Short mmCIF file of C-alpha atoms and ligand atoms in Angstrom, two decimals:
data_model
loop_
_atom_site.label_atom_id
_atom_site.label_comp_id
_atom_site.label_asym_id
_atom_site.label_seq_id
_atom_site.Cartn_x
_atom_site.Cartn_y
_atom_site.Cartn_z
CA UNK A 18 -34.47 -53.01 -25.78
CA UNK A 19 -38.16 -52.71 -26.95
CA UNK A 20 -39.20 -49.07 -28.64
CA UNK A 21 -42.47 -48.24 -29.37
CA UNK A 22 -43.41 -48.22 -33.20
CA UNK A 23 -44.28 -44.61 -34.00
CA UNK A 24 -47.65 -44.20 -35.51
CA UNK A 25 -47.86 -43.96 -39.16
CA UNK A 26 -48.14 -41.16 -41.00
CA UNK A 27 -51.40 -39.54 -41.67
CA UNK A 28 -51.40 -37.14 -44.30
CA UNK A 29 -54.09 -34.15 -43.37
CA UNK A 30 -57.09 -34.20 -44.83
CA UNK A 31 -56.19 -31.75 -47.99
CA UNK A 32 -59.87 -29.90 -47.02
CA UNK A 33 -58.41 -29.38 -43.51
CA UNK A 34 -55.55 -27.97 -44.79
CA UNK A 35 -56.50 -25.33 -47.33
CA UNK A 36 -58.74 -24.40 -44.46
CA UNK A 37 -56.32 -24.01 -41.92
CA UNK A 38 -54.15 -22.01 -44.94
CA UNK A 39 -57.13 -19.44 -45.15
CA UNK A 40 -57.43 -18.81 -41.56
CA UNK A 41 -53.55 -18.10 -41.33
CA UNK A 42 -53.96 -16.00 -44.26
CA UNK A 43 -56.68 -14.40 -43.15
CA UNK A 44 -54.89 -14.04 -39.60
CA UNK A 45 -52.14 -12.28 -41.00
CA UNK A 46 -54.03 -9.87 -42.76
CA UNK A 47 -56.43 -8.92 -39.65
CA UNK A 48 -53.44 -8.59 -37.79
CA UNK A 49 -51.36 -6.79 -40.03
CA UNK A 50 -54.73 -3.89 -40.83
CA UNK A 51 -55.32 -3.57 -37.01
CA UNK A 52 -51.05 -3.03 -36.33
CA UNK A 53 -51.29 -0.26 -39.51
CA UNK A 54 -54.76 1.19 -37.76
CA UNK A 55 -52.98 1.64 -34.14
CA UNK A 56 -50.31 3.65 -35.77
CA UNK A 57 -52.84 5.92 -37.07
CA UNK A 58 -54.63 6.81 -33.51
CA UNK A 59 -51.46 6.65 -32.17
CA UNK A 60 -50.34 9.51 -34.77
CA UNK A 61 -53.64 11.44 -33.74
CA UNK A 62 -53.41 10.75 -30.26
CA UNK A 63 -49.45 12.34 -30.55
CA UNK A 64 -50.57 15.36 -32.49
CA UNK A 65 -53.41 16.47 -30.08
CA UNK A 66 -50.34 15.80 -26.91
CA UNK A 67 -47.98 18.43 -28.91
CA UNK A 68 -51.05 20.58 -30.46
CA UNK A 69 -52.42 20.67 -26.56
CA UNK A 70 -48.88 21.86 -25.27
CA UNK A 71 -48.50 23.83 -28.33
CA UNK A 72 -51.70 26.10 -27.29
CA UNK A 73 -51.94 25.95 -23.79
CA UNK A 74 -48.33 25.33 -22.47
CA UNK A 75 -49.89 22.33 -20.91
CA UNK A 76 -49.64 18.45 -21.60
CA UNK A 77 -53.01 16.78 -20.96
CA UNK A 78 -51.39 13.58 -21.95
CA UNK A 79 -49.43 11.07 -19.00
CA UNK A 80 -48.98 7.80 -20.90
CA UNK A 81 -50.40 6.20 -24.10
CA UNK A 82 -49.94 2.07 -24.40
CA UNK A 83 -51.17 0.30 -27.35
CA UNK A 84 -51.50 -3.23 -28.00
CA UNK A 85 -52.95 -5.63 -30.56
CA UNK A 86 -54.70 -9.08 -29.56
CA UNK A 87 -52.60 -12.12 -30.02
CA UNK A 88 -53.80 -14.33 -32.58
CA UNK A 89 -54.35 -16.76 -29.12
CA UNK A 90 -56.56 -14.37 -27.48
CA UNK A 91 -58.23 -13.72 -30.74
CA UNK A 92 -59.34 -17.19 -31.60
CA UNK A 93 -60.64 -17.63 -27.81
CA UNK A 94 -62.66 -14.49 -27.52
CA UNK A 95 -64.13 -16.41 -31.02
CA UNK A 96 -65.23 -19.50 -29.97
CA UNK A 97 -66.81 -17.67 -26.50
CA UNK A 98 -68.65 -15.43 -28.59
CA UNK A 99 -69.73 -18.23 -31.02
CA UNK A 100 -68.57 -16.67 -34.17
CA UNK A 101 -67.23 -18.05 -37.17
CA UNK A 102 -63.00 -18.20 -37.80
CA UNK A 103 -64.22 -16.16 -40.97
CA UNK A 104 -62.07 -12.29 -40.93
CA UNK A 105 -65.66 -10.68 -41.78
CA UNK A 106 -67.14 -12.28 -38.51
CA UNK A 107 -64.11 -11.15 -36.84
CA UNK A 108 -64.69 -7.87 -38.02
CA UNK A 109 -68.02 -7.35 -37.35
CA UNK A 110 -68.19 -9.12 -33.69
CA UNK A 111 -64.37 -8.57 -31.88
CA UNK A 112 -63.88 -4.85 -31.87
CA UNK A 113 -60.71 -4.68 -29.24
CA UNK A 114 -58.43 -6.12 -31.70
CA UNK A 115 -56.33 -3.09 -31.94
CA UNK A 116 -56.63 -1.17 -28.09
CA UNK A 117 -55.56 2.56 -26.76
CA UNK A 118 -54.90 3.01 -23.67
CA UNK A 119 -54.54 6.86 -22.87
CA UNK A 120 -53.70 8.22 -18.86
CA UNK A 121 -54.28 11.55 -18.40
CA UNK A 122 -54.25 13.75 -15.67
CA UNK A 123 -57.31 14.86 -14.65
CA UNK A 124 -61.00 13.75 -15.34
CA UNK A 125 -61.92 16.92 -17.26
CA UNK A 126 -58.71 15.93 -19.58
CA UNK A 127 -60.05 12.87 -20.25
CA UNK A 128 -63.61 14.27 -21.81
CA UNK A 129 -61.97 16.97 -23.78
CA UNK A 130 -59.53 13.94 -25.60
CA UNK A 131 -62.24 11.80 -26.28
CA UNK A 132 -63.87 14.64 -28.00
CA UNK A 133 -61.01 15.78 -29.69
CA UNK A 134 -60.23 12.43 -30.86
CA UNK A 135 -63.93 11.24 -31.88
CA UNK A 136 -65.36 14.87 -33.80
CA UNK A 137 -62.45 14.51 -36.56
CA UNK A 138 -63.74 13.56 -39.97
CA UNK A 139 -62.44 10.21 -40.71
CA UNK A 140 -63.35 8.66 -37.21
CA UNK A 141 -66.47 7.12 -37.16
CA UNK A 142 -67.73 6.40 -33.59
CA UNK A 143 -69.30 2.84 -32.96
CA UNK A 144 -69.85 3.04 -29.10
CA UNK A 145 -68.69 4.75 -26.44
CA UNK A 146 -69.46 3.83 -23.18
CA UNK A 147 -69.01 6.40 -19.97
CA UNK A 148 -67.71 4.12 -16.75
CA UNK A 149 -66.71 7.53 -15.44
CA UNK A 150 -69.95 8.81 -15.43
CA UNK A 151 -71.30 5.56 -14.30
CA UNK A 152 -68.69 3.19 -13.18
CA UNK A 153 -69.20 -0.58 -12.89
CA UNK A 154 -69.91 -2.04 -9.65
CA UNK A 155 -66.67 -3.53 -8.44
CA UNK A 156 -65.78 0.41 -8.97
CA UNK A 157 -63.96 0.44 -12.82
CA UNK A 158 -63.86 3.96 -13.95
CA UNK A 159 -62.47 4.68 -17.89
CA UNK A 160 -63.75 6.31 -20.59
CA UNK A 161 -64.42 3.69 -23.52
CA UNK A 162 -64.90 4.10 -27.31
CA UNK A 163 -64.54 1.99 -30.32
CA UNK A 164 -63.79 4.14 -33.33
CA UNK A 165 -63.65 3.13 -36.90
CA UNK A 166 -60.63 5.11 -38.85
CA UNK A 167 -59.54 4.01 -42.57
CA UNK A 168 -56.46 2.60 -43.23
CA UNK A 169 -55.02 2.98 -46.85
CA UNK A 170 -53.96 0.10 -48.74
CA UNK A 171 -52.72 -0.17 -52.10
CA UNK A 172 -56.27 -1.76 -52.85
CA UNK A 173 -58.09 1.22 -51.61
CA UNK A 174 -59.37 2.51 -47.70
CA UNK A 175 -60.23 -0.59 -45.19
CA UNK A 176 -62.48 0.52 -41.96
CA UNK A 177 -61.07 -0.89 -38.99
CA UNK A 178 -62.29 -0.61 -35.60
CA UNK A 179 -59.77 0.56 -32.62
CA UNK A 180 -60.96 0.52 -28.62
CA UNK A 181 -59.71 3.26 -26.99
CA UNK A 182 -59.55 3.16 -23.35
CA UNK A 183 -59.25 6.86 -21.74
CA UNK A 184 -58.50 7.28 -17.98
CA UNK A 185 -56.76 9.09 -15.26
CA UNK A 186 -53.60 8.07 -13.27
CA UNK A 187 -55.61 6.98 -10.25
CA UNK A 188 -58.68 5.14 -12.40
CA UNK A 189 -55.33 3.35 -14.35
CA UNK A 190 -53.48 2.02 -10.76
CA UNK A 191 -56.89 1.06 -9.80
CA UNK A 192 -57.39 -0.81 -12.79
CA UNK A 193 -54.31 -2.84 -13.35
CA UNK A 194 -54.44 -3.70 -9.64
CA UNK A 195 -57.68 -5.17 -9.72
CA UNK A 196 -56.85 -6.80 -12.93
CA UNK A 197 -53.76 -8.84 -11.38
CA UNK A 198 -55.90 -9.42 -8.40
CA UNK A 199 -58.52 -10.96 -10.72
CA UNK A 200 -56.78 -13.00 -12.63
CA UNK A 201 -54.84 -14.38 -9.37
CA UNK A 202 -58.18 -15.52 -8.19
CA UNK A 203 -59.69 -16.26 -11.71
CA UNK A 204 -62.20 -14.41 -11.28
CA UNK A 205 -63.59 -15.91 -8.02
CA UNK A 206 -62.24 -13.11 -5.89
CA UNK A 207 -62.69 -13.18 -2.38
CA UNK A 208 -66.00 -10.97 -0.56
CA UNK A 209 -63.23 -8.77 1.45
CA UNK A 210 -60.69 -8.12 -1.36
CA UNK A 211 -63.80 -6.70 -3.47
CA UNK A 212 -65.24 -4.71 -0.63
CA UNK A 213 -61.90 -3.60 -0.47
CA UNK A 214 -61.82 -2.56 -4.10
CA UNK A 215 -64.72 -0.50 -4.13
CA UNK A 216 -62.96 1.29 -0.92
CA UNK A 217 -59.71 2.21 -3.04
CA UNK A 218 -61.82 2.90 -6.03
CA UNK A 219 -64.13 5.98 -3.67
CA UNK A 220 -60.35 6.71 -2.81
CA UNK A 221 -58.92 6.87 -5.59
CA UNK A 222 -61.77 9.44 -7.12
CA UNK A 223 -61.50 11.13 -4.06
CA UNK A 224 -58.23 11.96 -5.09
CA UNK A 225 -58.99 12.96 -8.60
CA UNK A 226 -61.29 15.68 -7.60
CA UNK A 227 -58.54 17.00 -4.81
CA UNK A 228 -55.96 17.02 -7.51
CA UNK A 229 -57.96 18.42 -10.36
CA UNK A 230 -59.29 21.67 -7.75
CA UNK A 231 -55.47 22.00 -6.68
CA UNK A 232 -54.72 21.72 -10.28
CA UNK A 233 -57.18 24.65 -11.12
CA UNK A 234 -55.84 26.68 -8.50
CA UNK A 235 -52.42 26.31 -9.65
CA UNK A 236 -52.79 26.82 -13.63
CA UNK A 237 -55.43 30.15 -12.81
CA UNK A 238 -52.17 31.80 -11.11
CA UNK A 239 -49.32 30.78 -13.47
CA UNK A 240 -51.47 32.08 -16.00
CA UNK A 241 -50.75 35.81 -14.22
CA UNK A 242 -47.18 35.34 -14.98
CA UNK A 243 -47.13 34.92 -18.30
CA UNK A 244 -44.07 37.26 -18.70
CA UNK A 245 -41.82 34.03 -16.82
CA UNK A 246 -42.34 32.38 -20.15
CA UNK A 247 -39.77 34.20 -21.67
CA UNK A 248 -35.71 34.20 -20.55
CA UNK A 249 -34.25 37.61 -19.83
CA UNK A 250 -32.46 37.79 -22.62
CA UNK A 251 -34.76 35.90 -25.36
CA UNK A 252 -37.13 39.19 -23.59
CA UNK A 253 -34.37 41.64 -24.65
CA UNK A 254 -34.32 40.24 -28.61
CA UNK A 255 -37.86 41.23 -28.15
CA UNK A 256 -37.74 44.53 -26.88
CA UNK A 257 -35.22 45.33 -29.57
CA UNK A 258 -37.71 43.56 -32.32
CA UNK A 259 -41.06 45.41 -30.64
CA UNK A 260 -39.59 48.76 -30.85
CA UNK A 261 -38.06 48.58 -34.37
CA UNK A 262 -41.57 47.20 -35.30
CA UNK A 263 -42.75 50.33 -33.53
CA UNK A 264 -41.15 52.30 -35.12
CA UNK A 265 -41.69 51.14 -38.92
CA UNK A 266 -45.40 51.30 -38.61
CA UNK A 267 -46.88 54.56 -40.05
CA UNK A 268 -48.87 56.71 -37.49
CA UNK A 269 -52.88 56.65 -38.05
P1 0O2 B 22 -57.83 -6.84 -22.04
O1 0O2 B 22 -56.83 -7.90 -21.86
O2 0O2 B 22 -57.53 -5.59 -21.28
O3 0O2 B 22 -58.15 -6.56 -23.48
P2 0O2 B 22 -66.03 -7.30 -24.69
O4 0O2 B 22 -65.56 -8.60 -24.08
O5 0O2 B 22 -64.90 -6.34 -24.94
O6 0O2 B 22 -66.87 -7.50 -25.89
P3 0O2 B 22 -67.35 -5.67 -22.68
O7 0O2 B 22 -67.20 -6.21 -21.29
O8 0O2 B 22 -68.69 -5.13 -23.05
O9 0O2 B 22 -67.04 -6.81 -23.66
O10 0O2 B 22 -66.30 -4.53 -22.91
P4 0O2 B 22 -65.95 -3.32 -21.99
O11 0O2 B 22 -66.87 -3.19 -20.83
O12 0O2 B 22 -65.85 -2.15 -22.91
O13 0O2 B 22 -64.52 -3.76 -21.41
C1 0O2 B 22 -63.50 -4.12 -22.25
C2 0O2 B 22 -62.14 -3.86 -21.61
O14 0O2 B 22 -62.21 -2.87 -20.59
C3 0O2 B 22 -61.53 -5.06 -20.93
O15 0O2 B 22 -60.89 -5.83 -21.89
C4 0O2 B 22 -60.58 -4.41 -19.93
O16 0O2 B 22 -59.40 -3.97 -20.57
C5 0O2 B 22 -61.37 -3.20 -19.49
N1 0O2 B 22 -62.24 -3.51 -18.35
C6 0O2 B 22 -63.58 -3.60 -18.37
N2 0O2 B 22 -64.05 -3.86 -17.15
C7 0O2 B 22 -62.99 -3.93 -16.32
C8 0O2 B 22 -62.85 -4.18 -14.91
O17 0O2 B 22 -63.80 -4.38 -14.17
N3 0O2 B 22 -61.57 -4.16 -14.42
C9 0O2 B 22 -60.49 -3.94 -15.19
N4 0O2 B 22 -59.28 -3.95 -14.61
N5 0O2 B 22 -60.59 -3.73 -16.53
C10 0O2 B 22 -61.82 -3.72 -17.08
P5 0O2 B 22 -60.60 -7.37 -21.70
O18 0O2 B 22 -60.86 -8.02 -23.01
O19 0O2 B 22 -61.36 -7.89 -20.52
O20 0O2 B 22 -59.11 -7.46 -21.36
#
């Protein structure tokens, strides 16, 4: 039996080495900054949910996703954007390394957590760009913003940029729909199935505006009944607290 003499060792050019070292380093780092800087929207994003439902008995808030690019995905987006491998070239050109996604309920919901997330003091705002307000052709709708928040290392603050993605329930079906169907076709899909599209899409914002007026008629009547908040007998500790109250304060 013949085998086939393996080829001989070739030890890596030492150069090539140390360079791939420093990207991995650097890797690690960018990856590990943009993890620590999606638990801090993530924490924001939490406290304006319970804050919301807090004031207003009312959770603006469906679903929040977060993800952060694969080292992969990273390195492609890269070479198509013609940057260098460098982490400050990274920085300054990829900025959906760390991504939000947040579903809300209605349209109006969406606006009023963008600009409670966005006016607090330590976010800086890059971009944002309004697909509601002026969705893209094949019919995307979202609410887009890179932010820039600090993350505290032992070494002092580090910026890092975080694309948050802010959308309804029926702009989010839309969206991950479309996305499977795009990547099924890779990107060459078919005239009907994008006609199509744009139909759900002008149905699916059809929808949005029925729910949100239903919605308003809704919240302006359980508003009226405030006093169903309360159990009967949490209501009795009450009355017992209100008149004793009553009764300690001093007449004008
Ligand atoms: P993934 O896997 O979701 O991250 P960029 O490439 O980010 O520099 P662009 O196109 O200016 O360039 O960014 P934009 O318009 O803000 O869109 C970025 C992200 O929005 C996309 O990320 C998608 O998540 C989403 N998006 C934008 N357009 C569409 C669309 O037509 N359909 C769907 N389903 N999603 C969309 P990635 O990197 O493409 O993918």
């Amino acid at each position: 039996m013949t085998t086939t003499p393996l080829p001989a060792f070739q030890p890596p050019d030492p150069r090539m080495l140390a360079f791939a070292r420093k990207i991995r380093d650097d890797a690690d780092r960018l990856l590990m900054e943009h993890r620590f800087a999606v638990d801090e929207v993530l924490t924001k994003v939490n406290i304006l949910r319970e804050e919301f439902l807090h004031l207003h008995r009312y959770n603006p808030i469906e679903h929040v996703g977060s993800r952060v690019k694969t080292m992969e995905s990273i390195l492609e987006k890269v070479v198509r954007k013609g940057c260098l491998p460098t982490s400050d070239c990274i920085r300054e050109h990829i900025h959906d390394i760390a991504g939000i996604r947040i579903t809300c309920s209605f349209i109006a919901d969406t606006y009023q957590i963008l600009d409670a997330l966005t006016s607090q003091d330590d976010v800086r705002v890059v971009e944002v760009k309004d697909y509601i307000a002026i969705p893209k052709p094949n019919g995307y709708k979202s609410l887009h913003a890179i932010v820039e928040i600090p993350v505290y290392f032992s070494t002092g603050p580090v910026p890092v940029k975080v694309e948050v993605q802010i959308r309804t329930i029926a702009m989010d079906f839309w969206a991950s729909l479309e996305h499977k169907i795009f990547y099924k076709y890779r990107g060459e899909v078919p005239p009907h199935l994008i006609d199509e599209l744009r139909d759900a899409a002008a149905t699916a914002a059809e929808l949005d505006t029925r729910m949100e007026r239903l919605h308003a008629a809704v919240h302006g009547s359980a508003r009226a009944a405030d006093v169903e908040e309360f159990d009967s007998a949490t209501l009795q500790q009450i009355r017992t607290l209100f008149l004793r109250s009553q009764a300690a304060t001093p007449e004008a």
